[in-house]
Coordinates of C-alpha atoms in Angstrom, one line a residue:
X22 CA 29.3 -37.1 103.6
X23 CA 28.6 -34.2 101.4
X24 CA 26.2 -33.1 103.9
X25 CA 28.4 -33.2 106.6
X26 CA 31.1 -31.3 104.7
X27 CA 28.6 -28.8 103.9
X28 CA 27.3 -28.4 107.6
X29 CA 31.0 -28.0 108.5
X30 CA 31.5 -25.0 106.2
X31 CA 28.5 -23.5 107.1
X32 CA 29.8 -23.6 110.8
X33 CA 32.9 -22.2 109.8
X34 CA 31.7 -19.7 108.2
X35 CA 29.1 -18.8 110.8
X36 CA 32.1 -18.7 113.3
X37 CA 34.1 -16.7 111.5
X38 CA 31.1 -14.2 110.6
X39 CA 30.7 -13.9 114.4
X40 CA 34.3 -13.5 115.3
X41 CA 34.6 -10.7 112.6
X42 CA 31.1 -9.3 113.9
X43 CA 32.5 -9.8 117.8
X44 CA 35.7 -8.1 116.7
X45 CA 34.6 -5.2 115.2
X46 CA 31.8 -4.6 117.9
X47 CA 34.9 -4.6 120.4
X48 CA 36.5 -2.0 118.1
X49 CA 33.6 -0.1 118.4
X50 CA 33.0 -0.3 122.1
X51 CA 36.7 1.1 122.5
X52 CA 36.1 3.7 120.0
X53 CA 33.1 4.9 122.2
X54 CA 34.7 4.2 125.4
X55 CA 37.8 6.1 124.6
X56 CA 37.3 9.6 124.0
X57 CA 39.6 10.9 120.7
X58 CA 40.6 14.0 122.9
X59 CA 40.3 14.1 126.3
X60 CA 41.7 17.6 126.6
X61 CA 39.2 20.8 126.3
X62 CA 40.7 23.1 123.6
X63 CA 39.0 26.2 125.0
X64 CA 42.4 27.5 126.3
X65 CA 44.4 27.0 122.7
X66 CA 46.6 29.9 122.4
X67 CA 48.0 28.8 119.1
X68 CA 47.6 26.4 116.2
X69 CA 50.6 25.1 114.2
X70 CA 49.3 23.3 110.9
X71 CA 51.7 21.4 108.5
X72 CA 49.8 19.9 105.3
X73 CA 50.9 19.3 101.9
X74 CA 53.5 21.8 101.0
X75 CA 52.7 24.5 103.3
X76 CA 53.1 25.2 107.1
X77 CA 51.4 28.0 109.2
X78 CA 50.5 29.4 112.8
X79 CA 47.4 30.6 113.8
X80 CA 48.1 32.8 117.0
X81 CA 45.6 34.1 119.5
X82 CA 45.8 37.9 120.4
X83 CA 43.4 38.9 122.6
X84 CA 39.6 38.5 121.0
X85 CA 41.2 37.9 117.8
X86 CA 43.5 35.5 115.7
X87 CA 46.5 36.1 113.6
X88 CA 48.2 33.8 110.9
X89 CA 51.6 33.6 110.4
X90 CA 53.2 32.9 107.1
X91 CA 56.7 32.4 105.8
X92 CA 57.0 34.5 102.2
X93 CA 59.7 34.2 100.0
X94 CA 61.5 37.0 101.2
X95 CA 59.7 38.1 104.2
X96 CA 57.8 36.8 107.3
X97 CA 54.1 38.4 107.9
X98 CA 51.3 38.3 110.2
X99 CA 47.8 38.7 108.7
X100 CA 44.1 38.8 110.3
X101 CA 42.6 35.6 110.3
X102 CA 38.8 35.1 110.5
X103 CA 37.9 34.4 113.9
X104 CA 35.1 31.9 113.3
X105 CA 37.0 29.6 111.1
X106 CA 39.7 29.1 113.5
X107 CA 36.9 28.4 116.1
X108 CA 35.4 25.7 113.9
X109 CA 38.5 24.2 113.1
X110 CA 38.9 23.9 117.0
X111 CA 35.5 22.7 117.5
X112 CA 35.5 20.1 114.6
X113 CA 38.7 18.6 116.3
X114 CA 37.1 18.2 119.8
X115 CA 33.9 17.0 118.4
X116 CA 35.3 14.5 115.9
X117 CA 33.6 11.2 116.7
X118 CA 35.9 8.2 115.7
X119 CA 34.2 5.0 114.2
X120 CA 36.8 2.5 115.5
X121 CA 40.0 2.6 117.8
X122 CA 42.9 0.2 117.8
X123 CA 45.6 -0.7 120.2
X124 CA 49.1 -1.6 119.8
X125 CA 49.9 1.7 117.5
X126 CA 53.3 2.2 118.7
X127 CA 56.5 1.5 117.0
X128 CA 55.8 0.5 113.4
X129 CA 52.1 0.4 114.2
X130 CA 51.6 3.9 112.9
X131 CA 53.3 3.3 109.4
X132 CA 50.2 0.7 108.7
X133 CA 47.9 3.6 108.7
X134 CA 50.0 6.2 107.0
X135 CA 50.3 8.1 110.3
X136 CA 54.3 8.0 110.2
X137 CA 54.4 10.6 107.6
X138 CA 50.8 12.0 108.0
X139 CA 49.2 14.3 105.3
X140 CA 48.5 16.6 108.1
X141 CA 49.6 17.5 111.4
X142 CA 48.1 19.8 113.7
X143 CA 50.0 21.0 117.0
X144 CA 47.9 22.7 119.3
X145 CA 49.6 24.7 122.1
X146 CA 47.9 25.7 125.4
X147 CA 47.8 28.6 127.7
X148 CA 49.7 28.3 130.7
X149 CA 50.8 24.5 129.5
X150 CA 54.4 23.8 128.3
X151 CA 53.3 20.4 126.7
X152 CA 51.3 20.7 123.2
X153 CA 48.9 18.2 121.9
X154 CA 49.7 16.9 118.4
X155 CA 47.1 15.5 116.2
X156 CA 48.0 13.5 113.1
X157 CA 45.7 13.0 110.1
X158 CA 45.9 10.7 107.2
X159 CA 44.1 9.3 104.6
X160 CA 43.9 5.5 103.8
X161 CA 43.4 3.6 100.7
X162 CA 40.3 2.8 101.7
X163 CA 39.2 6.3 101.6
X164 CA 39.1 6.4 105.8
X165 CA 40.7 9.2 107.6
X166 CA 42.9 7.7 110.6
X167 CA 43.9 9.7 113.3
X168 CA 46.8 9.9 116.3
X169 CA 47.0 12.2 118.9
X170 CA 49.9 12.5 121.6
X171 CA 47.5 12.1 124.4
X172 CA 46.7 8.3 123.4
X173 CA 49.9 7.5 121.6
X174 CA 49.1 3.6 121.8
X175 CA 46.0 4.1 119.8
X176 CA 44.9 4.7 116.4
X177 CA 41.5 6.0 115.4
X178 CA 39.2 5.5 112.6
X179 CA 37.2 8.4 110.9
X180 CA 34.9 8.8 108.1
X181 CA 36.8 9.8 105.2
X182 CA 35.4 13.4 104.9
X183 CA 37.3 14.2 108.3
X184 CA 40.6 14.4 106.7
X185 CA 39.1 17.0 104.5
X186 CA 37.4 18.8 107.1
X187 CA 40.8 20.0 108.6
X188 CA 43.2 20.3 105.4
X189 CA 43.0 23.6 104.7
X190 CA 45.5 26.1 103.2
X191 CA 46.4 29.0 105.0
X192 CA 44.2 31.4 102.3
X193 CA 41.4 29.6 103.7
X194 CA 41.7 31.6 107.0
X195 CA 42.9 34.8 105.9
X196 CA 40.2 37.6 106.6
X197 CA 40.3 39.8 103.5
X198 CA 38.1 42.1 104.9
X199 CA 39.1 45.7 104.0
X200 CA 36.9 47.3 106.5
X201 CA 35.4 46.0 109.8
X202 CA 32.4 48.0 111.1
X203 CA 28.9 47.6 112.0
X204 CA 26.8 49.4 109.4
X205 CA 24.1 51.2 111.7
X206 CA 26.8 52.4 113.7
X207 CA 28.8 54.6 111.1
X208 CA 28.3 58.5 111.7
X209 CA 30.8 59.6 109.3
X210 CA 32.4 59.0 105.6
X211 CA 34.9 60.6 103.7
X212 CA 36.0 60.5 100.2
X213 CA 39.6 62.2 99.0
X214 CA 41.1 62.2 95.5
X215 CA 44.1 64.3 94.9
X216 CA 42.3 65.1 91.2
X217 CA 38.7 64.5 91.7
X218 CA 35.6 65.2 93.9
X219 CA 36.0 65.0 97.3
X220 CA 33.6 65.0 100.1
X221 CA 32.8 64.5 103.9
X222 CA 29.4 63.5 105.5
X223 CA 27.8 63.4 108.8
X224 CA 25.0 61.8 110.5
X225 CA 22.7 64.1 111.9
X226 CA 19.2 63.9 113.3
X227 CA 17.8 64.7 109.9
X228 CA 20.2 62.4 108.3
X229 CA 23.4 62.6 106.4
X230 CA 24.6 66.3 105.7
X231 CA 27.7 67.6 103.9
X232 CA 30.6 68.8 106.0
X233 CA 32.6 69.2 102.5
X234 CA 32.9 70.9 100.1
X235 CA 32.2 73.9 101.0
X236 CA 29.3 74.9 98.6
X237 CA 27.0 71.8 100.0
X238 CA 28.1 72.6 103.7
X239 CA 25.1 71.9 105.5
X240 CA 22.7 70.5 102.5
X241 CA 21.5 67.0 102.8
X242 CA 23.2 63.8 101.3
X243 CA 21.0 61.3 99.7
X244 CA 20.6 59.0 103.0
X245 CA 19.8 56.0 100.6
X246 CA 23.0 56.4 98.6
X247 CA 24.9 57.0 101.6
X248 CA 23.9 54.0 103.3
X249 CA 24.3 51.9 99.8
X250 CA 27.8 53.0 99.8
X251 CA 28.5 52.0 103.5
X252 CA 27.1 48.7 102.8
X253 CA 29.2 48.6 99.8
X254 CA 32.4 49.3 102.1
X255 CA 31.2 46.8 104.6
X256 CA 31.1 44.1 101.9
X257 CA 34.3 45.1 100.4
X258 CA 37.1 42.1 100.0
X259 CA 40.9 42.2 99.2
X260 CA 41.2 40.5 95.8
X261 CA 44.5 39.2 96.5
X262 CA 46.7 39.7 99.8
X263 CA 50.4 40.7 99.1
X264 CA 52.8 38.3 100.3
X265 CA 55.9 40.2 98.6
X266 CA 56.9 44.0 98.4
X267 CA 54.9 45.7 95.2
X268 CA 56.2 49.4 94.5
X269 CA 53.3 51.8 94.2
X270 CA 53.6 54.4 91.1
X271 CA 53.6 57.2 93.6
X272 CA 53.3 58.2 97.3
X273 CA 50.3 59.8 96.9
X274 CA 46.9 57.8 97.0
X275 CA 44.5 58.1 94.3
X276 CA 41.8 57.4 96.6
X277 CA 41.2 57.2 100.2
X278 CA 38.0 56.6 102.1
X279 CA 37.4 56.9 105.7
X280 CA 35.0 55.3 107.8
X281 CA 33.9 56.6 111.3
X282 CA 31.6 54.8 113.9
X283 CA 29.6 56.2 116.7
X284 CA 32.3 56.6 119.7
X285 CA 35.3 55.9 117.5
X286 CA 38.2 58.6 117.6
X287 CA 40.0 56.9 114.6
X288 CA 38.4 55.9 111.6
X289 CA 38.8 52.8 109.3
X290 CA 40.9 53.9 106.3
X291 CA 42.1 52.5 102.9
X292 CA 44.0 53.8 100.6
X293 CA 44.1 52.9 96.8
X294 CA 47.4 53.6 94.8
X295 CA 48.5 53.2 91.1
X296 CA 51.0 50.4 90.5
X297 CA 53.8 50.8 87.8
X298 CA 53.3 48.4 84.8
X299 CA 50.1 47.2 86.1
X300 CA 47.1 49.2 84.9
X301 CA 44.5 46.4 86.0
X302 CA 45.0 46.5 89.5
X303 CA 45.5 49.1 92.8
X304 CA 47.7 48.4 95.8
X305 CA 45.4 48.7 98.7
X306 CA 46.3 49.5 102.3
X307 CA 44.0 49.4 104.9
X308 CA 43.9 50.1 108.8
X309 CA 42.0 46.7 109.3
X310 CA 44.1 44.5 107.3
X311 CA 47.8 44.3 108.2
X312 CA 49.3 43.6 104.9
X313 CA 48.8 45.5 101.6
X314 CA 46.2 43.8 99.2
X315 CA 45.2 44.1 95.4
X316 CA 42.1 45.1 93.9
X317 CA 40.9 45.2 90.4
X318 CA 40.5 48.8 88.4
X319 CA 37.2 48.0 87.9
X320 CA 36.3 47.4 91.6
X321 CA 37.9 50.4 92.5
X322 CA 36.4 52.7 90.1
X323 CA 33.0 51.5 91.5
X324 CA 34.2 53.1 94.9
X325 CA 34.7 56.6 93.3
X326 CA 31.9 58.5 94.1
X327 CA 31.5 62.3 93.5
X328 CA 29.6 64.7 95.8
X329 CA 27.2 64.9 93.5
X330 CA 26.7 61.3 93.0
X331 CA 25.6 61.1 97.0
X332 CA 24.0 64.3 97.0
X333 CA 20.3 64.9 98.2
X334 CA 19.2 65.8 94.5
X335 CA 15.2 65.7 95.4
X336 CA 13.8 69.3 94.0
X337 CA 11.4 70.0 96.5
X338 CA 9.0 68.5 98.8
X339 CA 5.3 68.3 98.4
X340 CA 2.2 66.7 100.5
X341 CA 0.2 65.4 97.8
X342 CA -2.8 65.5 100.1
X343 CA -2.8 69.2 100.0
X344 CA -3.4 69.4 96.5
X345 CA -7.1 69.7 95.1
X346 CA -6.4 70.9 91.5
X347 CA -4.0 71.1 88.5
X348 CA -3.8 73.8 86.0
X349 CA -1.9 72.4 82.9
X350 CA -1.3 74.6 79.8
X351 CA 0.1 72.6 77.0
X352 CA 0.1 72.9 73.4
X353 CA -2.2 76.3 73.4
X354 CA -4.7 74.5 75.8
X355 CA -5.3 74.9 79.3
X356 CA -6.6 72.1 81.3
X357 CA -7.9 72.4 84.6
X358 CA -8.5 69.1 86.9
X359 CA -10.2 68.9 90.3
X360 CA -10.1 66.3 93.0
X361 CA -13.6 64.4 92.7
X362 CA -13.0 61.9 95.3
X363 CA -12.0 59.1 94.9
X364 CA -10.6 60.4 91.6
X365 CA -9.9 63.4 89.6
X366 CA -11.8 65.1 86.7
X367 CA -11.2 67.9 84.3
X368 CA -13.3 70.9 84.6
X369 CA -16.3 70.5 82.2
X370 CA -15.8 66.8 81.6
X371 CA -17.6 63.9 83.3
X372 CA -15.1 61.1 83.0
X373 CA -12.5 60.3 85.7
X374 CA -8.9 61.1 84.5
X375 CA -6.9 57.8 85.8
X376 CA -3.2 58.3 86.7
X377 CA -3.5 61.7 88.6
X378 CA -2.4 60.2 91.8
X379 CA 0.6 58.5 90.2
X380 CA 1.9 61.7 88.1
X381 CA 1.6 63.6 91.7
X382 CA 4.1 61.1 93.3
X383 CA 6.3 61.2 90.4
X384 CA 6.5 65.1 91.3
X385 CA 7.7 64.4 95.0
X386 CA 10.2 61.8 93.2
X387 CA 12.0 64.4 90.9
X388 CA 15.6 64.7 91.4
X389 CA 17.9 66.7 89.1
X390 CA 20.4 64.5 86.8
X391 CA 22.9 67.1 86.7
X392 CA 23.8 70.7 88.3
X393 CA 21.1 73.1 87.7
X394 CA 21.8 76.6 85.4
X395 CA 20.3 80.1 86.1
X396 CA 19.9 80.5 82.1
X397 CA 19.0 78.1 79.6
X398 CA 20.3 77.7 76.1
X399 CA 18.7 79.0 73.3
X400 CA 18.1 75.5 71.9
X401 CA 15.6 75.1 74.9
X402 CA 11.7 75.2 73.9
X403 CA 8.7 75.6 76.3
X404 CA 6.3 72.6 76.6
X405 CA 4.2 72.9 79.4
X406 CA 3.1 74.7 82.5
X407 CA 2.2 72.7 85.5
X408 CA 0.5 74.6 88.9
X409 CA -0.4 72.6 91.8
X410 CA -3.6 74.4 93.8
X411 CA -4.8 73.7 97.1
X412 CA -8.4 73.6 98.6
X413 CA -8.6 77.6 98.5
X414 CA -6.8 77.7 94.7
X415 CA -3.7 79.1 96.2
X416 CA -0.6 77.6 94.3
X417 CA 1.6 75.1 96.3
X418 CA 4.0 74.6 93.3
X419 CA 4.5 76.1 89.9
X420 CA 6.9 74.4 87.3
X421 CA 7.7 74.5 83.6
X422 CA 8.8 72.0 81.3
X423 CA 11.4 72.5 78.5
X424 CA 12.6 70.3 75.8
X425 CA 16.3 70.5 74.7
X426 CA 18.3 68.7 72.2
X427 CA 21.4 69.2 73.8
X428 CA 20.2 67.4 76.8
X429 CA 21.1 63.6 77.0
X430 CA 18.3 61.3 75.8
X431 CA 15.3 60.8 77.9
X432 CA 15.7 64.1 80.1
X433 CA 14.2 67.7 80.0
X434 CA 14.4 71.2 82.0
X435 CA 12.2 71.9 84.7
X436 CA 11.8 75.5 86.0
X437 CA 11.3 75.5 89.7
X438 CA 9.7 78.4 91.8
X439 CA 13.2 79.1 92.7
X440 CA 14.0 80.4 89.5
X441 CA 16.5 77.7 88.9
X442 CA 16.4 75.0 85.7
X443 CA 16.7 71.5 86.9
X444 CA 17.7 68.7 84.1
X445 CA 15.4 66.0 85.1
X446 CA 14.1 62.6 83.8
X447 CA 11.4 63.4 81.3
X448 CA 9.1 60.5 82.4
X449 CA 6.8 63.0 83.9
X450 CA 6.5 65.3 81.3
X451 CA 5.7 62.2 78.9
X452 CA 2.9 61.2 81.7
X453 CA 1.4 64.4 81.5
X454 CA 1.7 64.8 78.0
X455 CA 0.0 61.4 77.3
X456 CA -3.3 62.4 79.7
X457 CA -3.4 65.6 78.3
X458 CA -2.5 65.9 74.6
X459 CA -2.5 69.4 72.7
X460 CA -5.9 70.0 70.7
X461 CA -8.3 68.0 72.8
X462 CA -8.9 69.8 75.8
X463 CA -12.0 71.2 77.6
X464 CA -11.5 74.8 78.0
X465 CA -12.1 76.5 81.6

């Protein structure tokens, strides 16, 4: 008897399992046979999103997208990140249900939480009056349940992550770029400060040159500094978009930056204004962003570059392959160093002198750290004369180094052949002093 009952129980369990498997297989086959969304989303012109406590619209404007928001006291339209809107639409179209259930009419939606869903997305199409409505709800099991107005009598079951993929706050879509340009196409940059250094540079065949200020007109700007500055502007993002009116401290911008690209008549521009009772932020207004924004004071200060900061500050050009000898006078001693391929030797010595090629390279990299002077202060002390000679013994460059306690630490004066005294890094001087110390030279 026990065997019969045990056998019967096994049969019942097998039938139940088979029935459940069959039923689930049917549901999966239904899901596979029925498309989640039969409508192509290529022609969507607007997307209305309702989720949580927020409601917003994404609207196509030509090749761009805008996000429409309702503020506490005013409505606004801001730029949306196009690729994020495209990802939303592509995700809706490509989502694949695990199961589908018929008979969702009436109270059927309530069983899956779709009568009051956590997320509703309404898609309006170009040249079509009837919108497509999508509802998504997260079930207690963790699965996502979906419904759409194309299949009103069917509920679809998805992986739980599907809900989170589309439940984005409006801030997710906001384009916070301050500028929009291709870095390699920038050919003019202007920075204006009412009470500080202002400058204007233009791209030429030889790199960027100054148009303003007048004393630098026609002179080279540092291409590396300008390109780095352009890159910084390309990466600049608003700290926070302002959805409520903010009163600037004055009508005059504390900083204005303009960027032109090749073929463009109008520049991209941003203006920064101080804010009453808020010294930690600036109010920004950009031609790319359609709403004002806030940016912290430290970030704005990093955008402030003087003409000196972006000036080409190399003191001279030098072809080191043309140098055949160096004459160095230091500490009452005179050194003559001649090229002895592949190295260098002091005249009268047999050992090669290492580091000369690196020292010559440092000559080409010398930059002035502040504006040059015509005359030195009495505190300056001469330390070294250095002449660079070609193969015929003719001088290519003649420079003199001076120490001065009034200079910042790590700097010295260098007199170039033009008679000007330039504050430069003392690294090269220290290298030469290390190679040719006073009192241990071989005289010529």
